[in-house]
Amino acid sequence: MALEPVRREDPYSYKRNREMRWLRVNRRVLEEAGDQSTPLLERLKFLSIFTSNLDEFFMVRVGGLFDLGLVSPEQIDNKTGETPAQQMEEVYRVIQGLIEIKNLLYAEVAALLREKGICDLEMEELTAEEKRYVSTYYKARILPVLSPQIVDARHPFPHLANKALYVAALLRSRKGNASLGLVPVPPNLPAFLNMPGGPGRFVRMETVIHHYALTMFGEYQPESSCILCATRNADLSFDKELPAEDGDFASGEDLRSSMSKLLKKRASLSVVRLELSKKIGGEFLKLLKNRVRVESRQVYFDQAPLDMKYVYDLIQSLPVEQAAALSFAPYQGRWPEDLDKSGSIIEQVRQRDRLLFFPFDGVDPFLRLLSEAAERPDVLSIRI
């Protein structure tokens, strides 16, 4: 009588992939953006937070998997039982769904904000007066700092800075040859332009440059265009690379020099994600993928702004009453009941440990502690 083989449970079944766990946390941020009971500007903030979180995830977590896949492609992760390539495949698949949710939520929030007079405008929506204002501003402040570049057999593909915005175009020469055109969006320009009619109506800077950029390539005829943004691997171990003497950091000059070299090295690491503002044709996409050296799974079409850091400046530019009506009421942390305001914080801490719960408790006791420590002669150093 043959014995049945012993069935063993998956040894990784009780463990969780840390990348998937992190993405589930960021999905919760998206859920906050989708909560209709949340004020509109707060929902916009959650979308911005989700975007910046995902940027960091690609630069560090995906960058780390990318490096591991090059060094040890067959290494099995002890938490998932997967190779780096298998983990990245799952990451790229899950993120695609999150981007689709983000686009739907952004469209919903943007439409509701329009009803409140806060409009992210396209150039076609501007009034005649607004078009004159943007045209004047473009000629005086934007055009002088633009650097259009044509990429063909005689011109190499330029370095794409990490998380910088570019206007990209598929160009056609008179002979019918295809080339790429790139116009970097200068980082020193404001993220958006408020229209002269009053706060709330604004045009993002990349929208303005995209509108005018297609006239900047001379005899080349633009056939298609989009805004793109490349995310580079930023996963470098600084501690392992820095010079040391006798187990401690080297001189300050060596440290500065090493940090400078490492930061330059990080700026040129591989691209792990390419974001495009819209879907483009096959020839255009193939040229971009070949030049940037990314796979299809690393390309994301994002209808929301590729850089959403502008959100906080936008809120600051709105009238106080309008912003307050669409935001959470500001919360003021309380002074903890077990701390005496009139007594020394250091002496009270010496009596017993104190635990502060931020943001529910205010930060004032901690700042008082630092101020006292800075003024007391018996304090040798302050370490945080």
Coordinates of C-alpha atoms in Angstrom, one line a residue:
M1 CA 0.0 0.0 0.0
A2 CA 1.6 3.3 -1.1
L3 CA 1.8 6.0 1.4
E4 CA 0.4 9.4 0.4
P5 CA 3.0 12.1 0.3
V6 CA 3.1 14.4 3.3
R7 CA 1.5 17.7 2.5
R8 CA 3.6 20.6 3.7
E9 CA 2.2 24.1 4.0
D10 CA 3.8 26.9 2.1
P11 CA 6.8 28.0 4.4
Y12 CA 6.2 31.6 3.4
S13 CA 2.4 31.6 4.0
Y14 CA 2.6 33.4 7.3
K15 CA 5.0 36.1 6.1
R16 CA 4.2 39.2 4.2
N17 CA 6.1 40.9 1.3
R18 CA 7.2 44.2 2.7
E19 CA 6.8 46.0 -0.6
M20 CA 3.2 44.8 -0.9
R21 CA 2.6 45.8 2.7
W22 CA 4.0 49.3 2.0
L23 CA 1.7 49.6 -1.1
R24 CA -1.3 48.7 1.0
V25 CA -0.4 51.5 3.4
N26 CA -0.2 53.9 0.6
R27 CA -3.5 52.6 -0.8
R28 CA -5.0 53.8 2.6
V29 CA -3.8 57.3 1.7
L30 CA -5.8 57.0 -1.6
E31 CA -8.8 55.8 0.4
E32 CA -8.6 59.0 2.5
A33 CA -8.6 61.0 -0.8
G34 CA -11.7 59.2 -1.9
D35 CA -13.6 59.8 1.4
Q36 CA -16.4 62.2 0.4
S37 CA -16.7 63.4 4.0
T38 CA -13.2 64.8 3.9
P39 CA -12.9 68.5 2.8
L40 CA -11.9 69.0 -0.8
L41 CA -8.5 70.6 -0.3
E42 CA -7.6 67.9 2.2
R43 CA -8.5 65.3 -0.4
L44 CA -6.2 67.1 -2.8
K45 CA -3.5 66.9 -0.2
F46 CA -3.9 63.2 0.2
L47 CA -3.5 62.7 -3.5
S48 CA -0.3 64.8 -3.3
I49 CA 0.9 62.7 -0.3
F50 CA 0.1 59.5 -2.2
T51 CA 2.2 60.7 -5.2
S52 CA 5.2 61.7 -3.1
N53 CA 5.1 58.5 -1.2
L54 CA 5.1 56.5 -4.5
D55 CA 8.0 58.6 -5.7
E56 CA 10.1 57.6 -2.7
F57 CA 8.9 54.0 -3.0
F58 CA 10.3 53.7 -6.5
M59 CA 13.5 55.5 -5.7
V60 CA 14.3 53.4 -2.6
R61 CA 12.3 50.1 -2.5
V62 CA 12.1 49.4 -6.2
G63 CA 15.6 50.8 -6.7
G64 CA 16.8 48.3 -4.1
L65 CA 15.1 45.4 -5.9
F66 CA 16.6 46.6 -9.1
D67 CA 20.1 46.5 -7.7
L68 CA 19.5 43.1 -6.1
G69 CA 18.3 41.8 -9.4
L70 CA 21.5 42.8 -11.1
V71 CA 23.8 41.4 -8.3
S72 CA 21.9 38.3 -7.2
P73 CA 19.1 37.6 -9.7
E74 CA 18.5 34.1 -8.2
Q75 CA 18.4 35.1 -4.6
I76 CA 15.2 34.0 -2.8
D77 CA 13.7 36.5 -0.4
N78 CA 13.2 34.8 3.0
K79 CA 9.8 36.5 3.5
T80 CA 8.2 35.8 0.1
G81 CA 10.1 33.0 -1.5
E82 CA 10.5 35.1 -4.6
T83 CA 13.4 36.3 -6.7
P84 CA 13.9 40.1 -7.1
A85 CA 12.4 39.9 -10.6
Q86 CA 9.3 38.2 -9.4
Q87 CA 8.9 40.8 -6.6
M88 CA 9.3 43.6 -9.1
E89 CA 6.8 42.0 -11.5
E90 CA 4.2 42.0 -8.7
V91 CA 5.1 45.6 -7.6
Y92 CA 4.6 46.9 -11.2
R93 CA 1.3 45.1 -11.6
V94 CA -0.2 46.4 -8.3
I95 CA 1.0 50.0 -8.9
Q96 CA -0.8 50.1 -12.2
G97 CA -4.1 49.6 -10.5
L98 CA -3.3 52.2 -7.9
I99 CA -2.5 54.8 -10.6
E100 CA -5.9 54.1 -12.2
I101 CA -7.6 54.7 -8.9
K102 CA -5.6 57.9 -8.4
N103 CA -6.6 59.2 -11.8
L104 CA -10.3 58.6 -11.1
L105 CA -10.1 60.3 -7.7
Y106 CA -8.1 63.3 -9.1
A107 CA -10.7 63.8 -11.8
E108 CA -13.5 63.7 -9.2
V109 CA -11.7 66.1 -6.8
A110 CA -10.7 68.5 -9.6
A111 CA -14.4 68.7 -10.9
L112 CA -15.7 69.4 -7.4
L113 CA -13.0 72.1 -6.8
R114 CA -14.1 73.8 -10.1
E115 CA -17.6 74.1 -8.6
K116 CA -15.9 76.0 -5.7
G117 CA -14.0 78.3 -8.1
I118 CA -10.6 76.5 -8.0
C119 CA -9.8 75.6 -11.5
D120 CA -6.7 73.9 -12.9
L121 CA -7.0 75.4 -16.4
E122 CA -5.9 74.2 -19.9
M123 CA -4.8 76.8 -22.3
E124 CA -8.0 76.5 -24.4
E125 CA -10.1 77.5 -21.4
L126 CA -8.4 80.9 -20.8
T127 CA -10.2 84.1 -21.6
A128 CA -8.8 86.6 -24.0
E129 CA -7.4 88.7 -21.2
E130 CA -5.9 85.6 -19.5
K131 CA -4.3 84.5 -22.8
R132 CA -2.6 87.9 -23.2
Y133 CA -1.4 87.7 -19.6
V134 CA 0.1 84.2 -20.1
S135 CA 1.7 85.2 -23.4
T136 CA 3.3 88.2 -21.9
Y137 CA 4.6 86.3 -19.0
Y138 CA 5.9 83.5 -21.3
K139 CA 7.9 85.9 -23.5
A140 CA 9.4 87.8 -20.6
R141 CA 10.0 85.1 -17.9
I142 CA 9.8 81.6 -19.4
L143 CA 11.1 81.7 -22.9
P144 CA 14.6 83.1 -22.0
V145 CA 15.3 80.1 -19.7
L146 CA 14.0 77.3 -21.9
S147 CA 16.5 74.9 -23.6
P148 CA 14.8 72.9 -26.4
Q149 CA 16.8 69.8 -27.5
I150 CA 16.4 67.6 -30.6
V151 CA 17.5 64.0 -30.3
D152 CA 18.5 62.3 -33.5
A153 CA 21.5 60.4 -35.0
R154 CA 23.7 63.5 -34.5
H155 CA 22.5 64.5 -31.1
P156 CA 22.7 62.2 -28.1
F157 CA 19.9 61.7 -25.6
P158 CA 20.3 64.1 -22.7
H159 CA 20.4 63.1 -19.1
L160 CA 16.9 63.2 -17.5
A161 CA 17.1 64.6 -14.0
N162 CA 15.3 62.6 -11.3
K163 CA 11.6 63.6 -10.9
A164 CA 12.1 66.6 -13.3
L165 CA 9.4 67.5 -15.8
Y166 CA 10.0 67.6 -19.5
V167 CA 7.9 68.3 -22.6
A168 CA 8.5 65.5 -25.1
A169 CA 7.5 65.6 -28.7
L170 CA 7.7 63.2 -31.7
L171 CA 9.2 65.2 -34.5
R172 CA 9.2 64.6 -38.2
S173 CA 11.9 66.0 -40.5
R174 CA 11.3 67.0 -44.1
K175 CA 12.7 63.7 -45.2
G176 CA 10.2 61.9 -43.0
N177 CA 12.7 60.8 -40.4
A178 CA 11.4 60.6 -36.8
S179 CA 13.3 62.3 -33.9
L180 CA 12.6 63.3 -30.4
G181 CA 12.3 66.8 -29.0
L182 CA 12.7 67.6 -25.4
V183 CA 12.1 70.9 -23.4
P184 CA 13.0 70.8 -19.7
V185 CA 10.6 72.6 -17.4
P186 CA 13.0 74.8 -15.4
P187 CA 12.8 74.1 -11.7
N188 CA 13.3 77.7 -10.7
L189 CA 10.0 78.8 -12.3
P190 CA 6.9 78.9 -10.2
A191 CA 4.8 75.7 -10.3
F192 CA 1.7 77.6 -11.5
L193 CA 0.5 80.9 -12.7
N194 CA -2.5 82.6 -11.0
M195 CA -4.7 84.4 -13.5
P196 CA -5.2 88.1 -13.0
G197 CA -9.0 87.8 -12.6
G198 CA -8.5 86.6 -9.0
P199 CA -7.2 83.6 -7.0
G200 CA -8.4 80.1 -7.8
R201 CA -8.0 80.2 -11.6
F202 CA -4.5 79.0 -12.4
V203 CA -2.4 77.3 -15.1
R204 CA 0.4 74.8 -14.2
M205 CA 3.8 75.8 -15.6
E206 CA 4.2 72.5 -17.5
T207 CA 0.9 73.2 -19.2
V208 CA 2.1 76.6 -20.4
I209 CA 5.4 75.3 -21.7
H210 CA 3.7 72.3 -23.4
H211 CA 1.5 74.8 -25.3
Y212 CA 4.3 76.9 -26.6
A213 CA 7.1 74.2 -26.9
L214 CA 5.7 72.8 -30.2
T215 CA 6.8 75.9 -32.0
M216 CA 10.4 75.7 -30.9
F217 CA 11.8 73.0 -33.1
G218 CA 12.4 74.9 -36.3
E219 CA 11.9 72.9 -39.5
Y220 CA 10.9 69.8 -37.6
Q221 CA 7.2 69.1 -37.5
P222 CA 5.7 67.9 -34.2
E223 CA 3.3 65.0 -34.6
S224 CA 2.6 64.1 -31.0
S225 CA 3.6 65.4 -27.6
C226 CA 3.3 64.8 -23.8
I227 CA 4.8 65.7 -20.5
L228 CA 7.2 63.1 -19.0
C229 CA 9.0 62.5 -15.8
A230 CA 11.7 59.9 -15.0
T231 CA 12.2 58.4 -11.6
R232 CA 15.7 57.2 -10.9
N233 CA 17.1 54.6 -8.5
A234 CA 18.3 56.4 -5.4
D235 CA 19.1 53.4 -3.3
L236 CA 22.7 54.0 -2.2
S237 CA 24.3 53.0 1.1
F238 CA 26.1 56.1 2.3
D239 CA 27.6 54.5 5.4
K240 CA 29.4 51.8 3.5
E241 CA 30.9 54.2 1.0
L242 CA 32.2 56.9 3.3
P243 CA 35.9 56.8 4.3
A244 CA 36.6 56.0 7.9
E245 CA 39.6 56.1 10.3
D246 CA 39.8 53.9 13.4
G247 CA 36.1 53.0 13.0
D248 CA 34.9 56.5 13.0
F249 CA 34.2 59.1 10.3
A250 CA 37.1 60.6 8.5
S251 CA 37.9 64.3 8.4
G252 CA 35.2 66.8 7.6
E253 CA 36.9 67.5 4.2
D254 CA 36.9 63.8 3.3
L255 CA 33.2 63.5 4.4
R256 CA 32.1 66.4 2.2
S257 CA 34.1 65.1 -0.8
S258 CA 32.7 61.6 -0.4
M259 CA 29.1 62.8 0.0
S260 CA 29.5 65.0 -3.1
K261 CA 30.7 62.1 -5.1
L262 CA 27.9 59.8 -3.9
L263 CA 25.2 62.4 -4.6
K264 CA 26.5 62.8 -8.2
K265 CA 26.6 59.0 -8.5
R266 CA 23.0 58.8 -7.3
A267 CA 21.8 61.4 -9.9
S268 CA 23.0 59.1 -12.7
L269 CA 21.6 55.7 -11.6
S270 CA 19.2 53.8 -13.7
V271 CA 15.6 54.9 -14.5
V272 CA 13.1 52.7 -12.7
R273 CA 9.9 54.4 -13.8
L274 CA 8.8 56.6 -16.7
E275 CA 5.6 58.6 -16.3
L276 CA 3.8 60.1 -19.2
S277 CA 0.9 62.6 -19.0
K278 CA -1.2 60.7 -21.7
K279 CA -1.1 57.7 -23.9
I280 CA 1.0 58.1 -27.0
G281 CA 1.4 56.3 -30.3
G282 CA 3.5 53.2 -30.8
E283 CA 6.4 54.8 -32.7
F284 CA 6.7 57.7 -30.1
L285 CA 6.5 55.3 -27.2
K286 CA 9.1 52.9 -28.7
L287 CA 11.6 55.8 -29.3
L288 CA 11.2 56.9 -25.7
K289 CA 11.6 53.4 -24.2
N290 CA 14.7 52.8 -26.3
R291 CA 16.3 56.1 -25.4
V292 CA 15.4 56.0 -21.7
R293 CA 16.1 52.3 -21.5
V294 CA 12.9 51.1 -19.7
E295 CA 10.6 48.2 -20.2
S296 CA 6.9 48.5 -21.0
R297 CA 6.0 47.6 -17.4
Q298 CA 8.0 50.6 -16.2
V299 CA 6.0 53.1 -18.2
Y300 CA 2.9 54.6 -16.5
F301 CA 0.3 56.9 -18.1
D302 CA -0.9 59.3 -15.5
Q303 CA -3.6 61.8 -16.2
A304 CA -3.1 63.6 -12.9
P305 CA -0.3 66.1 -12.6
L306 CA 3.0 64.2 -12.6
D307 CA 4.4 66.6 -9.9
M308 CA 1.8 67.5 -7.2
K309 CA 4.0 69.4 -4.8
Y310 CA 2.3 72.5 -6.1
V311 CA -0.8 71.7 -4.1
Y312 CA 0.5 73.3 -0.8
D313 CA 1.6 76.5 -2.5
L314 CA -1.8 76.6 -4.3
I315 CA -3.7 76.4 -1.0
Q316 CA -1.5 79.2 0.5
S317 CA -2.4 81.4 -2.5
L318 CA -6.1 81.1 -1.9
P319 CA -8.1 83.6 0.3
V320 CA -8.0 82.5 3.9
E321 CA -11.8 82.1 4.1
Q322 CA -12.0 80.0 0.9
A323 CA -9.2 77.7 2.0
A324 CA -10.6 77.4 5.5
A325 CA -14.0 76.4 4.2
L326 CA -12.5 73.5 2.2
S327 CA -10.0 72.3 4.8
F328 CA -10.0 70.7 8.2
A329 CA -10.2 73.1 11.2
P330 CA -6.6 73.6 12.5
Y331 CA -5.9 71.4 15.5
Q332 CA -4.0 72.9 18.5
G333 CA -2.1 70.4 20.6
R334 CA -2.7 70.6 24.3
W335 CA -0.3 71.0 27.2
P336 CA 0.0 67.6 29.0
E337 CA -1.7 67.6 32.4
D338 CA 1.2 65.9 34.2
L339 CA 3.7 68.7 33.3
D340 CA 3.8 71.9 35.3
K341 CA 4.1 74.9 32.9
S342 CA 5.8 77.0 35.5
G343 CA 8.4 74.4 36.5
S344 CA 11.6 73.2 34.9
I345 CA 11.0 70.6 32.2
I346 CA 14.4 69.0 32.9
E347 CA 13.7 68.6 36.6
Q348 CA 10.3 67.1 36.0
V349 CA 11.8 64.6 33.6
R350 CA 14.4 63.7 36.1
Q351 CA 11.7 62.8 38.6
R352 CA 10.2 60.3 36.1
D353 CA 9.9 59.6 32.4
R354 CA 7.3 61.6 30.5
L355 CA 5.6 60.5 27.3
L356 CA 4.2 63.0 24.8
F357 CA 1.6 61.9 22.1
F358 CA 2.0 64.0 19.0
P359 CA 0.0 65.7 17.5
F360 CA -2.5 65.4 20.4
D361 CA 0.0 66.9 22.9
G362 CA 1.6 70.1 21.8
V363 CA 5.3 70.4 20.9
D364 CA 5.9 73.3 23.4
P365 CA 7.2 71.0 26.3
F366 CA 9.8 69.5 24.0
L367 CA 10.9 72.9 22.7
R368 CA 11.1 74.1 26.3
L369 CA 13.3 71.1 27.1
L370 CA 15.7 72.0 24.3
S371 CA 15.8 75.7 25.4
E372 CA 16.6 74.8 29.0
A373 CA 19.3 72.3 27.9
A374 CA 20.9 74.9 25.7
E375 CA 21.2 77.4 28.6
R376 CA 22.3 75.1 31.4
P377 CA 26.1 74.9 32.0
D378 CA 25.9 71.3 33.1
V379 CA 24.6 70.1 29.7
L380 CA 27.5 68.9 27.5
S381 CA 25.6 67.9 24.4
I382 CA 22.1 67.5 23.0
R383 CA 21.4 64.3 21.0
I384 CA 18.1 63.6 19.2

